[in-house]
């Protein structure tokens, strides 16, 4: 996979800055183990922030199908990895997305792509949740959209601020999901263990 990645402008400059960061952290960037680290980190950071160059709305509009189905469509357990914008440390977990079509549906894999694009930007979990919801609501114009994100934050866990393994849950919803009963139906389906290993 890695060989297919096109790196963005500024890669060398970014690597140069990471070399300086290593020095400031008290390391010797010229020692053997660290020689290639600045460039590796620069490349990794470009991959982890590739969402800035991708358009999640276009992903959905490119795969829009007219369809009369109007029951809840659920894509659950979408694995994601993101970085918090406060510490640039990972937070990761699962996203669950539901919408009730209003004449249009999209490919199930496209919903996962939307999660992927927004999570490959510097984020806070609340905004990530909201952006996924808004993107689906604004492109598919469904009767309602709901997104639940469950995540572990390394910035909390590694710095000892939060108990190990605690999970933060956020949700955002619109339209039909304003009804508690509809949200409940979704949450029951998310937490049913039929497909979980
Ligand atoms: Zn943080």
mmCIF file with all atom_site columns, C-alpha atoms and ligand atoms in Angstrom:
data_model
loop_
_atom_site.group_PDB
_atom_site.id
_atom_site.type_symbol
_atom_site.label_atom_id
_atom_site.label_alt_id
_atom_site.label_comp_id
_atom_site.label_asym_id
_atom_site.label_entity_id
_atom_site.label_seq_id
_atom_site.pdbx_PDB_ins_code
_atom_site.Cartn_x
_atom_site.Cartn_y
_atom_site.Cartn_z
_atom_site.occupancy
_atom_site.B_iso_or_equiv
_atom_site.pdbx_formal_charge
_atom_site.auth_seq_id
_atom_site.auth_comp_id
_atom_site.auth_asym_id
_atom_site.auth_atom_id
_atom_site.pdbx_PDB_model_num
ATOM   1   C  CA  . UNK A 1 1   ? 0.000   0.000   0.000  1.00 0.00 ? 1   UNK A CA  1
ATOM   2   C  CA  . UNK A 1 2   ? 2.680   2.477   1.052  1.00 0.00 ? 2   UNK A CA  1
ATOM   3   C  CA  . UNK A 1 3   ? 4.321   2.655   -2.360 1.00 0.00 ? 3   UNK A CA  1
ATOM   4   C  CA  . UNK A 1 4   ? 1.094   4.011   -3.886 1.00 0.00 ? 4   UNK A CA  1
ATOM   5   C  CA  . UNK A 1 5   ? 0.905   6.962   -1.581 1.00 0.00 ? 5   UNK A CA  1
ATOM   6   C  CA  . UNK A 1 6   ? 1.508   10.346  -3.119 1.00 0.00 ? 6   UNK A CA  1
ATOM   7   C  CA  . UNK A 1 7   ? 3.065   12.616  -0.573 1.00 0.00 ? 7   UNK A CA  1
ATOM   8   C  CA  . UNK A 1 8   ? 2.111   16.226  -0.469 1.00 0.00 ? 8   UNK A CA  1
ATOM   9   C  CA  . UNK A 1 9   ? 4.162   19.332  -0.911 1.00 0.00 ? 9   UNK A CA  1
ATOM   10  C  CA  . UNK A 1 10  ? 6.371   20.313  2.006  1.00 0.00 ? 10  UNK A CA  1
ATOM   11  C  CA  . UNK A 1 11  ? 7.496   16.786  2.888  1.00 0.00 ? 11  UNK A CA  1
ATOM   12  C  CA  . UNK A 1 12  ? 11.213  17.662  3.031  1.00 0.00 ? 12  UNK A CA  1
ATOM   13  C  CA  . UNK A 1 13  ? 10.524  20.770  5.048  1.00 0.00 ? 13  UNK A CA  1
ATOM   14  C  CA  . UNK A 1 14  ? 8.359   18.775  7.445  1.00 0.00 ? 14  UNK A CA  1
ATOM   15  C  CA  . UNK A 1 15  ? 11.150  16.217  7.866  1.00 0.00 ? 15  UNK A CA  1
ATOM   16  C  CA  . UNK A 1 16  ? 13.588  19.073  8.557  1.00 0.00 ? 16  UNK A CA  1
ATOM   17  C  CA  . UNK A 1 17  ? 11.364  20.331  11.339 1.00 0.00 ? 17  UNK A CA  1
ATOM   18  C  CA  . UNK A 1 18  ? 11.104  16.864  12.891 1.00 0.00 ? 18  UNK A CA  1
ATOM   19  C  CA  . UNK A 1 19  ? 14.883  16.650  12.866 1.00 0.00 ? 19  UNK A CA  1
ATOM   20  C  CA  . UNK A 1 20  ? 14.935  19.842  14.906 1.00 0.00 ? 20  UNK A CA  1
ATOM   21  C  CA  . UNK A 1 21  ? 12.200  18.496  17.188 1.00 0.00 ? 21  UNK A CA  1
ATOM   22  C  CA  . UNK A 1 22  ? 14.364  15.466  17.934 1.00 0.00 ? 22  UNK A CA  1
ATOM   23  C  CA  . UNK A 1 23  ? 17.219  17.778  18.920 1.00 0.00 ? 23  UNK A CA  1
ATOM   24  C  CA  . UNK A 1 24  ? 14.950  19.848  21.143 1.00 0.00 ? 24  UNK A CA  1
ATOM   25  C  CA  . UNK A 1 25  ? 13.777  16.659  22.840 1.00 0.00 ? 25  UNK A CA  1
ATOM   26  C  CA  . UNK A 1 26  ? 17.402  15.907  23.762 1.00 0.00 ? 26  UNK A CA  1
ATOM   27  C  CA  . UNK A 1 27  ? 18.097  13.364  21.068 1.00 0.00 ? 27  UNK A CA  1
ATOM   28  C  CA  . UNK A 1 28  ? 20.888  13.099  18.553 1.00 0.00 ? 28  UNK A CA  1
ATOM   29  C  CA  . UNK A 1 29  ? 19.183  13.007  15.144 1.00 0.00 ? 29  UNK A CA  1
ATOM   30  C  CA  . UNK A 1 30  ? 22.425  11.791  13.566 1.00 0.00 ? 30  UNK A CA  1
ATOM   31  C  CA  . UNK A 1 31  ? 22.656  8.532   15.479 1.00 0.00 ? 31  UNK A CA  1
ATOM   32  C  CA  . UNK A 1 32  ? 21.989  5.468   13.373 1.00 0.00 ? 32  UNK A CA  1
ATOM   33  C  CA  . UNK A 1 33  ? 18.541  4.583   14.699 1.00 0.00 ? 33  UNK A CA  1
ATOM   34  C  CA  . UNK A 1 34  ? 17.208  8.073   14.170 1.00 0.00 ? 34  UNK A CA  1
ATOM   35  C  CA  . UNK A 1 35  ? 18.804  8.872   10.853 1.00 0.00 ? 35  UNK A CA  1
ATOM   36  C  CA  . UNK A 1 36  ? 15.684  8.194   8.823  1.00 0.00 ? 36  UNK A CA  1
ATOM   37  C  CA  . UNK A 1 37  ? 13.186  9.032   11.539 1.00 0.00 ? 37  UNK A CA  1
ATOM   38  C  CA  . UNK A 1 38  ? 12.426  12.647  10.550 1.00 0.00 ? 38  UNK A CA  1
ATOM   39  C  CA  . UNK A 1 39  ? 11.407  11.579  7.046  1.00 0.00 ? 39  UNK A CA  1
ATOM   40  C  CA  . UNK A 1 40  ? 9.466   8.574   8.368  1.00 0.00 ? 40  UNK A CA  1
ATOM   41  C  CA  . UNK A 1 41  ? 7.553   10.776  10.788 1.00 0.00 ? 41  UNK A CA  1
ATOM   42  C  CA  . UNK A 1 42  ? 6.896   13.383  8.093  1.00 0.00 ? 42  UNK A CA  1
ATOM   43  C  CA  . UNK A 1 43  ? 5.484   10.706  5.795  1.00 0.00 ? 43  UNK A CA  1
ATOM   44  C  CA  . UNK A 1 44  ? 3.417   9.144   8.584  1.00 0.00 ? 44  UNK A CA  1
ATOM   45  C  CA  . UNK A 1 45  ? 1.959   12.532  9.527  1.00 0.00 ? 45  UNK A CA  1
ATOM   46  C  CA  . UNK A 1 46  ? 1.033   13.246  5.940  1.00 0.00 ? 46  UNK A CA  1
ATOM   47  C  CA  . UNK A 1 47  ? -0.766  9.906   5.754  1.00 0.00 ? 47  UNK A CA  1
ATOM   48  C  CA  . UNK A 1 48  ? -2.524  10.501  9.078  1.00 0.00 ? 48  UNK A CA  1
ATOM   49  C  CA  . UNK A 1 49  ? -3.729  13.905  7.866  1.00 0.00 ? 49  UNK A CA  1
ATOM   50  C  CA  . UNK A 1 50  ? -4.523  12.936  4.282  1.00 0.00 ? 50  UNK A CA  1
ATOM   51  C  CA  . UNK A 1 51  ? -8.186  13.739  4.941  1.00 0.00 ? 51  UNK A CA  1
ATOM   52  C  CA  . UNK A 1 52  ? -7.436  17.424  4.316  1.00 0.00 ? 52  UNK A CA  1
ATOM   53  C  CA  . UNK A 1 53  ? -7.002  16.682  0.618  1.00 0.00 ? 53  UNK A CA  1
ATOM   54  C  CA  . UNK A 1 54  ? -10.079 14.473  0.269  1.00 0.00 ? 54  UNK A CA  1
ATOM   55  C  CA  . UNK A 1 55  ? -13.693 15.514  -0.193 1.00 0.00 ? 55  UNK A CA  1
ATOM   56  C  CA  . UNK A 1 56  ? -16.142 13.360  1.789  1.00 0.00 ? 56  UNK A CA  1
ATOM   57  C  CA  . UNK A 1 57  ? -19.189 14.994  0.174  1.00 0.00 ? 57  UNK A CA  1
ATOM   58  C  CA  . UNK A 1 58  ? -17.959 13.987  -3.258 1.00 0.00 ? 58  UNK A CA  1
ATOM   59  C  CA  . UNK A 1 59  ? -17.455 10.387  -2.092 1.00 0.00 ? 59  UNK A CA  1
ATOM   60  C  CA  . UNK A 1 60  ? -21.168 10.223  -1.276 1.00 0.00 ? 60  UNK A CA  1
ATOM   61  C  CA  . UNK A 1 61  ? -22.554 12.156  -4.244 1.00 0.00 ? 61  UNK A CA  1
ATOM   62  C  CA  . UNK A 1 62  ? -20.502 9.996   -6.624 1.00 0.00 ? 62  UNK A CA  1
ATOM   63  C  CA  . UNK A 1 63  ? -22.291 6.909   -5.300 1.00 0.00 ? 63  UNK A CA  1
ATOM   64  C  CA  . UNK A 1 64  ? -25.845 8.123   -4.927 1.00 0.00 ? 64  UNK A CA  1
ATOM   65  C  CA  . UNK A 1 65  ? -28.623 5.738   -5.983 1.00 0.00 ? 65  UNK A CA  1
ATOM   66  C  CA  . UNK A 1 66  ? -32.351 6.359   -6.244 1.00 0.00 ? 66  UNK A CA  1
ATOM   67  C  CA  . UNK A 1 67  ? -34.064 3.810   -4.016 1.00 0.00 ? 67  UNK A CA  1
ATOM   68  C  CA  . UNK A 1 68  ? -37.484 3.620   -2.379 1.00 0.00 ? 68  UNK A CA  1
ATOM   69  C  CA  . UNK A 1 69  ? -36.218 1.693   0.664  1.00 0.00 ? 69  UNK A CA  1
ATOM   70  C  CA  . UNK A 1 70  ? -37.051 3.813   3.689  1.00 0.00 ? 70  UNK A CA  1
ATOM   71  C  CA  . UNK A 1 71  ? -36.124 1.692   6.680  1.00 0.00 ? 71  UNK A CA  1
ATOM   72  C  CA  . UNK A 1 72  ? -33.101 2.461   8.809  1.00 0.00 ? 72  UNK A CA  1
ATOM   73  C  CA  . UNK A 1 73  ? -29.770 1.739   7.106  1.00 0.00 ? 73  UNK A CA  1
ATOM   74  C  CA  . UNK A 1 74  ? -27.045 0.963   9.641  1.00 0.00 ? 74  UNK A CA  1
ATOM   75  C  CA  . UNK A 1 75  ? -23.316 0.685   9.184  1.00 0.00 ? 75  UNK A CA  1
ATOM   76  C  CA  . UNK A 1 76  ? -21.817 -0.242  12.513 1.00 0.00 ? 76  UNK A CA  1
ATOM   77  C  CA  . UNK A 1 77  ? -18.387 -1.013  13.946 1.00 0.00 ? 77  UNK A CA  1
ATOM   78  C  CA  . UNK A 1 78  ? -16.480 1.158   11.480 1.00 0.00 ? 78  UNK A CA  1
ATOM   79  C  CA  . UNK A 1 79  ? -12.921 1.132   12.823 1.00 0.00 ? 79  UNK A CA  1
ATOM   80  C  CA  . UNK A 1 80  ? -11.232 4.507   12.755 1.00 0.00 ? 80  UNK A CA  1
ATOM   81  C  CA  . UNK A 1 81  ? -7.976  6.088   13.891 1.00 0.00 ? 81  UNK A CA  1
ATOM   82  C  CA  . UNK A 1 82  ? -7.676  9.815   14.384 1.00 0.00 ? 82  UNK A CA  1
ATOM   83  C  CA  . UNK A 1 83  ? -5.470  12.341  16.194 1.00 0.00 ? 83  UNK A CA  1
ATOM   84  C  CA  . UNK A 1 84  ? -6.667  14.825  18.772 1.00 0.00 ? 84  UNK A CA  1
ATOM   85  C  CA  . UNK A 1 85  ? -5.970  18.399  17.801 1.00 0.00 ? 85  UNK A CA  1
ATOM   86  C  CA  . UNK A 1 86  ? -4.815  19.305  21.307 1.00 0.00 ? 86  UNK A CA  1
ATOM   87  C  CA  . UNK A 1 87  ? -1.908  16.885  21.650 1.00 0.00 ? 87  UNK A CA  1
ATOM   88  C  CA  . UNK A 1 88  ? -1.633  15.280  18.215 1.00 0.00 ? 88  UNK A CA  1
ATOM   89  C  CA  . UNK A 1 89  ? -1.894  11.896  19.895 1.00 0.00 ? 89  UNK A CA  1
ATOM   90  C  CA  . UNK A 1 90  ? -4.148  9.114   18.628 1.00 0.00 ? 90  UNK A CA  1
ATOM   91  C  CA  . UNK A 1 91  ? -7.700  8.488   19.568 1.00 0.00 ? 91  UNK A CA  1
ATOM   92  C  CA  . UNK A 1 92  ? -9.343  5.501   18.001 1.00 0.00 ? 92  UNK A CA  1
ATOM   93  C  CA  . UNK A 1 93  ? -12.347 3.277   18.188 1.00 0.00 ? 93  UNK A CA  1
ATOM   94  C  CA  . UNK A 1 94  ? -15.544 2.540   16.343 1.00 0.00 ? 94  UNK A CA  1
ATOM   95  C  CA  . UNK A 1 95  ? -18.110 4.672   14.564 1.00 0.00 ? 95  UNK A CA  1
ATOM   96  C  CA  . UNK A 1 96  ? -21.721 3.609   14.058 1.00 0.00 ? 96  UNK A CA  1
ATOM   97  C  CA  . UNK A 1 97  ? -23.806 5.366   11.433 1.00 0.00 ? 97  UNK A CA  1
ATOM   98  C  CA  . UNK A 1 98  ? -27.512 5.173   10.684 1.00 0.00 ? 98  UNK A CA  1
ATOM   99  C  CA  . UNK A 1 99  ? -29.753 7.012   8.269  1.00 0.00 ? 99  UNK A CA  1
ATOM   100 C  CA  . UNK A 1 100 ? -33.302 6.672   7.046  1.00 0.00 ? 100 UNK A CA  1
ATOM   101 C  CA  . UNK A 1 101 ? -33.329 7.123   3.246  1.00 0.00 ? 101 UNK A CA  1
ATOM   102 C  CA  . UNK A 1 102 ? -35.605 9.602   1.591  1.00 0.00 ? 102 UNK A CA  1
ATOM   103 C  CA  . UNK A 1 103 ? -35.360 8.444   -2.031 1.00 0.00 ? 103 UNK A CA  1
ATOM   104 C  CA  . UNK A 1 104 ? -31.585 8.014   -2.121 1.00 0.00 ? 104 UNK A CA  1
ATOM   105 C  CA  . UNK A 1 105 ? -29.065 5.608   -0.681 1.00 0.00 ? 105 UNK A CA  1
ATOM   106 C  CA  . UNK A 1 106 ? -25.296 5.378   -0.977 1.00 0.00 ? 106 UNK A CA  1
ATOM   107 C  CA  . UNK A 1 107 ? -22.859 2.458   -1.028 1.00 0.00 ? 107 UNK A CA  1
ATOM   108 C  CA  . UNK A 1 108 ? -22.217 1.066   2.450  1.00 0.00 ? 108 UNK A CA  1
ATOM   109 C  CA  . UNK A 1 109 ? -18.463 1.263   1.890  1.00 0.00 ? 109 UNK A CA  1
ATOM   110 C  CA  . UNK A 1 110 ? -18.857 4.980   1.125  1.00 0.00 ? 110 UNK A CA  1
ATOM   111 C  CA  . UNK A 1 111 ? -20.143 5.624   4.634  1.00 0.00 ? 111 UNK A CA  1
ATOM   112 C  CA  . UNK A 1 112 ? -16.955 4.039   5.965  1.00 0.00 ? 112 UNK A CA  1
ATOM   113 C  CA  . UNK A 1 113 ? -14.929 6.218   3.569  1.00 0.00 ? 113 UNK A CA  1
ATOM   114 C  CA  . UNK A 1 114 ? -16.555 9.341   5.002  1.00 0.00 ? 114 UNK A CA  1
ATOM   115 C  CA  . UNK A 1 115 ? -15.527 8.245   8.515  1.00 0.00 ? 115 UNK A CA  1
ATOM   116 C  CA  . UNK A 1 116 ? -12.030 7.558   7.198  1.00 0.00 ? 116 UNK A CA  1
ATOM   117 C  CA  . UNK A 1 117 ? -11.653 10.995  5.597  1.00 0.00 ? 117 UNK A CA  1
ATOM   118 C  CA  . UNK A 1 118 ? -12.852 13.007  8.593  1.00 0.00 ? 118 UNK A CA  1
ATOM   119 C  CA  . UNK A 1 119 ? -10.771 10.920  11.001 1.00 0.00 ? 119 UNK A CA  1
ATOM   120 C  CA  . UNK A 1 120 ? -7.611  11.570  8.955  1.00 0.00 ? 120 UNK A CA  1
ATOM   121 C  CA  . UNK A 1 121 ? -7.614  15.194  10.071 1.00 0.00 ? 121 UNK A CA  1
ATOM   122 C  CA  . UNK A 1 122 ? -6.762  16.718  13.438 1.00 0.00 ? 122 UNK A CA  1
ATOM   123 C  CA  . UNK A 1 123 ? -9.948  16.307  15.404 1.00 0.00 ? 123 UNK A CA  1
ATOM   124 C  CA  . UNK A 1 124 ? -11.876 16.390  18.613 1.00 0.00 ? 124 UNK A CA  1
ATOM   125 C  CA  . UNK A 1 125 ? -14.249 13.464  18.961 1.00 0.00 ? 125 UNK A CA  1
ATOM   126 C  CA  . UNK A 1 126 ? -17.332 15.697  19.239 1.00 0.00 ? 126 UNK A CA  1
ATOM   127 C  CA  . UNK A 1 127 ? -16.611 17.482  15.956 1.00 0.00 ? 127 UNK A CA  1
ATOM   128 C  CA  . UNK A 1 128 ? -15.712 14.255  14.165 1.00 0.00 ? 128 UNK A CA  1
ATOM   129 C  CA  . UNK A 1 129 ? -19.107 12.861  15.167 1.00 0.00 ? 129 UNK A CA  1
ATOM   130 C  CA  . UNK A 1 130 ? -20.926 16.009  14.056 1.00 0.00 ? 130 UNK A CA  1
ATOM   131 C  CA  . UNK A 1 131 ? -19.086 16.262  10.724 1.00 0.00 ? 131 UNK A CA  1
ATOM   132 C  CA  . UNK A 1 132 ? -19.901 12.684  9.751  1.00 0.00 ? 132 UNK A CA  1
ATOM   133 C  CA  . UNK A 1 133 ? -23.567 13.311  10.587 1.00 0.00 ? 133 UNK A CA  1
ATOM   134 C  CA  . UNK A 1 134 ? -23.688 16.624  8.686  1.00 0.00 ? 134 UNK A CA  1
ATOM   135 C  CA  . UNK A 1 135 ? -21.969 15.174  5.626  1.00 0.00 ? 135 UNK A CA  1
ATOM   136 C  CA  . UNK A 1 136 ? -24.512 12.363  5.315  1.00 0.00 ? 136 UNK A CA  1
ATOM   137 C  CA  . UNK A 1 137 ? -27.445 14.639  6.087  1.00 0.00 ? 137 UNK A CA  1
ATOM   138 C  CA  . UNK A 1 138 ? -26.333 17.312  3.581  1.00 0.00 ? 138 UNK A CA  1
ATOM   139 C  CA  . UNK A 1 139 ? -25.638 14.933  0.681  1.00 0.00 ? 139 UNK A CA  1
ATOM   140 C  CA  . UNK A 1 140 ? -28.265 12.160  0.964  1.00 0.00 ? 140 UNK A CA  1
ATOM   141 C  CA  . UNK A 1 141 ? -30.960 14.388  2.502  1.00 0.00 ? 141 UNK A CA  1
ATOM   142 C  CA  . UNK A 1 142 ? -32.342 11.419  4.439  1.00 0.00 ? 142 UNK A CA  1
ATOM   143 C  CA  . UNK A 1 143 ? -35.277 11.556  6.867  1.00 0.00 ? 143 UNK A CA  1
ATOM   144 C  CA  . UNK A 1 144 ? -32.709 11.449  9.637  1.00 0.00 ? 144 UNK A CA  1
ATOM   145 C  CA  . UNK A 1 145 ? -29.086 10.639  10.410 1.00 0.00 ? 145 UNK A CA  1
ATOM   146 C  CA  . UNK A 1 146 ? -27.425 9.454   13.595 1.00 0.00 ? 146 UNK A CA  1
ATOM   147 C  CA  . UNK A 1 147 ? -23.781 8.875   14.375 1.00 0.00 ? 147 UNK A CA  1
ATOM   148 C  CA  . UNK A 1 148 ? -22.317 7.334   17.522 1.00 0.00 ? 148 UNK A CA  1
ATOM   149 C  CA  . UNK A 1 149 ? -18.563 7.298   18.083 1.00 0.00 ? 149 UNK A CA  1
ATOM   150 C  CA  . UNK A 1 150 ? -16.855 5.260   20.824 1.00 0.00 ? 150 UNK A CA  1
ATOM   151 C  CA  . UNK A 1 151 ? -13.182 5.991   21.323 1.00 0.00 ? 151 UNK A CA  1
ATOM   152 C  CA  . UNK A 1 152 ? -10.134 5.676   23.534 1.00 0.00 ? 152 UNK A CA  1
ATOM   153 C  CA  . UNK A 1 153 ? -7.900  8.733   23.794 1.00 0.00 ? 153 UNK A CA  1
ATOM   154 C  CA  . UNK A 1 154 ? -4.185  8.106   24.115 1.00 0.00 ? 154 UNK A CA  1
ATOM   155 C  CA  . UNK A 1 155 ? -3.598  11.698  25.260 1.00 0.00 ? 155 UNK A CA  1
ATOM   156 C  CA  . UNK A 1 156 ? -5.685  10.931  28.332 1.00 0.00 ? 156 UNK A CA  1
ATOM   157 C  CA  . UNK A 1 157 ? -4.478  7.401   28.923 1.00 0.00 ? 157 UNK A CA  1
ATOM   158 C  CA  . UNK A 1 158 ? -0.744  7.883   28.329 1.00 0.00 ? 158 UNK A CA  1
ATOM   159 C  CA  . UNK A 1 159 ? -0.605  10.999  30.500 1.00 0.00 ? 159 UNK A CA  1
ATOM   160 C  CA  . UNK A 1 160 ? -2.511  9.201   33.250 1.00 0.00 ? 160 UNK A CA  1
ATOM   161 C  CA  . UNK A 1 161 ? -5.427  11.652  33.240 1.00 0.00 ? 161 UNK A CA  1
ATOM   162 C  CA  . UNK A 1 162 ? -8.008  9.014   32.603 1.00 0.00 ? 162 UNK A CA  1
ATOM   163 C  CA  . UNK A 1 163 ? -8.344  5.477   33.810 1.00 0.00 ? 163 UNK A CA  1
ATOM   164 C  CA  . UNK A 1 164 ? -6.861  2.977   31.419 1.00 0.00 ? 164 UNK A CA  1
ATOM   165 C  CA  . UNK A 1 165 ? -9.374  1.623   28.947 1.00 0.00 ? 165 UNK A CA  1
ATOM   166 C  CA  . UNK A 1 166 ? -12.088 4.158   29.612 1.00 0.00 ? 166 UNK A CA  1
ATOM   167 C  CA  . UNK A 1 167 ? -14.171 4.836   26.524 1.00 0.00 ? 167 UNK A CA  1
ATOM   168 C  CA  . UNK A 1 168 ? -15.649 8.168   25.476 1.00 0.00 ? 168 UNK A CA  1
ATOM   169 C  CA  . UNK A 1 169 ? -18.974 8.035   23.637 1.00 0.00 ? 169 UNK A CA  1
ATOM   170 C  CA  . UNK A 1 170 ? -20.336 10.893  21.536 1.00 0.00 ? 170 UNK A CA  1
ATOM   171 C  CA  . UNK A 1 171 ? -23.425 11.096  19.380 1.00 0.00 ? 171 UNK A CA  1
ATOM   172 C  CA  . UNK A 1 172 ? -25.062 13.445  16.894 1.00 0.00 ? 172 UNK A CA  1
ATOM   173 C  CA  . UNK A 1 173 ? -28.446 13.083  15.249 1.00 0.00 ? 173 UNK A CA  1
ATOM   174 C  CA  . UNK A 1 174 ? -31.029 14.859  13.137 1.00 0.00 ? 174 UNK A CA  1
ATOM   175 C  CA  . UNK A 1 175 ? -34.521 14.477  11.726 1.00 0.00 ? 175 UNK A CA  1
ATOM   176 C  CA  . UNK A 1 176 ? -36.309 11.265  12.675 1.00 0.00 ? 176 UNK A CA  1
ATOM   177 C  CA  . UNK A 1 177 ? -33.650 10.541  15.297 1.00 0.00 ? 177 UNK A CA  1
ATOM   178 C  CA  . UNK A 1 178 ? -34.961 13.409  17.384 1.00 0.00 ? 178 UNK A CA  1
ATOM   179 C  CA  . UNK A 1 179 ? -37.468 10.818  18.551 1.00 0.00 ? 179 UNK A CA  1
ATOM   180 C  CA  . UNK A 1 180 ? -36.105 8.858   21.499 1.00 0.00 ? 180 UNK A CA  1
ATOM   181 C  CA  . UNK A 1 181 ? -37.727 5.684   20.195 1.00 0.00 ? 181 UNK A CA  1
ATOM   182 C  CA  . UNK A 1 182 ? -35.802 5.853   16.907 1.00 0.00 ? 182 UNK A CA  1
ATOM   183 C  CA  . UNK A 1 183 ? -32.505 6.504   18.690 1.00 0.00 ? 183 UNK A CA  1
ATOM   184 C  CA  . UNK A 1 184 ? -33.235 3.564   20.957 1.00 0.00 ? 184 UNK A CA  1
ATOM   185 C  CA  . UNK A 1 185 ? -33.850 1.272   17.998 1.00 0.00 ? 185 UNK A CA  1
ATOM   186 C  CA  . UNK A 1 186 ? -30.478 2.265   16.562 1.00 0.00 ? 186 UNK A CA  1
ATOM   187 C  CA  . UNK A 1 187 ? -28.633 1.862   19.875 1.00 0.00 ? 187 UNK A CA  1
ATOM   188 C  CA  . UNK A 1 188 ? -30.170 -1.577  20.391 1.00 0.00 ? 188 UNK A CA  1
ATOM   189 C  CA  . UNK A 1 189 ? -28.957 -2.644  16.967 1.00 0.00 ? 189 UNK A CA  1
ATOM   190 C  CA  . UNK A 1 190 ? -25.490 -1.174  17.601 1.00 0.00 ? 190 UNK A CA  1
ATOM   191 C  CA  . UNK A 1 191 ? -25.116 -3.070  20.846 1.00 0.00 ? 191 UNK A CA  1
ATOM   192 C  CA  . UNK A 1 192 ? -26.577 -6.365  19.692 1.00 0.00 ? 192 UNK A CA  1
ATOM   193 C  CA  . UNK A 1 193 ? -23.712 -8.817  19.541 1.00 0.00 ? 193 UNK A CA  1
ATOM   194 C  CA  . UNK A 1 194 ? -24.858 -11.022 16.682 1.00 0.00 ? 194 UNK A CA  1
ATOM   195 C  CA  . UNK A 1 195 ? -21.927 -10.208 14.413 1.00 0.00 ? 195 UNK A CA  1
ATOM   196 C  CA  . UNK A 1 196 ? -19.297 -9.550  17.034 1.00 0.00 ? 196 UNK A CA  1
ATOM   197 C  CA  . UNK A 1 197 ? -16.534 -12.059 17.552 1.00 0.00 ? 197 UNK A CA  1
HETATM 198 ZN ZN1 . LIG B 2 .   ? -5.671  15.292  23.364 1.00 0.00 ? 1   LIG B ZN1 1
#
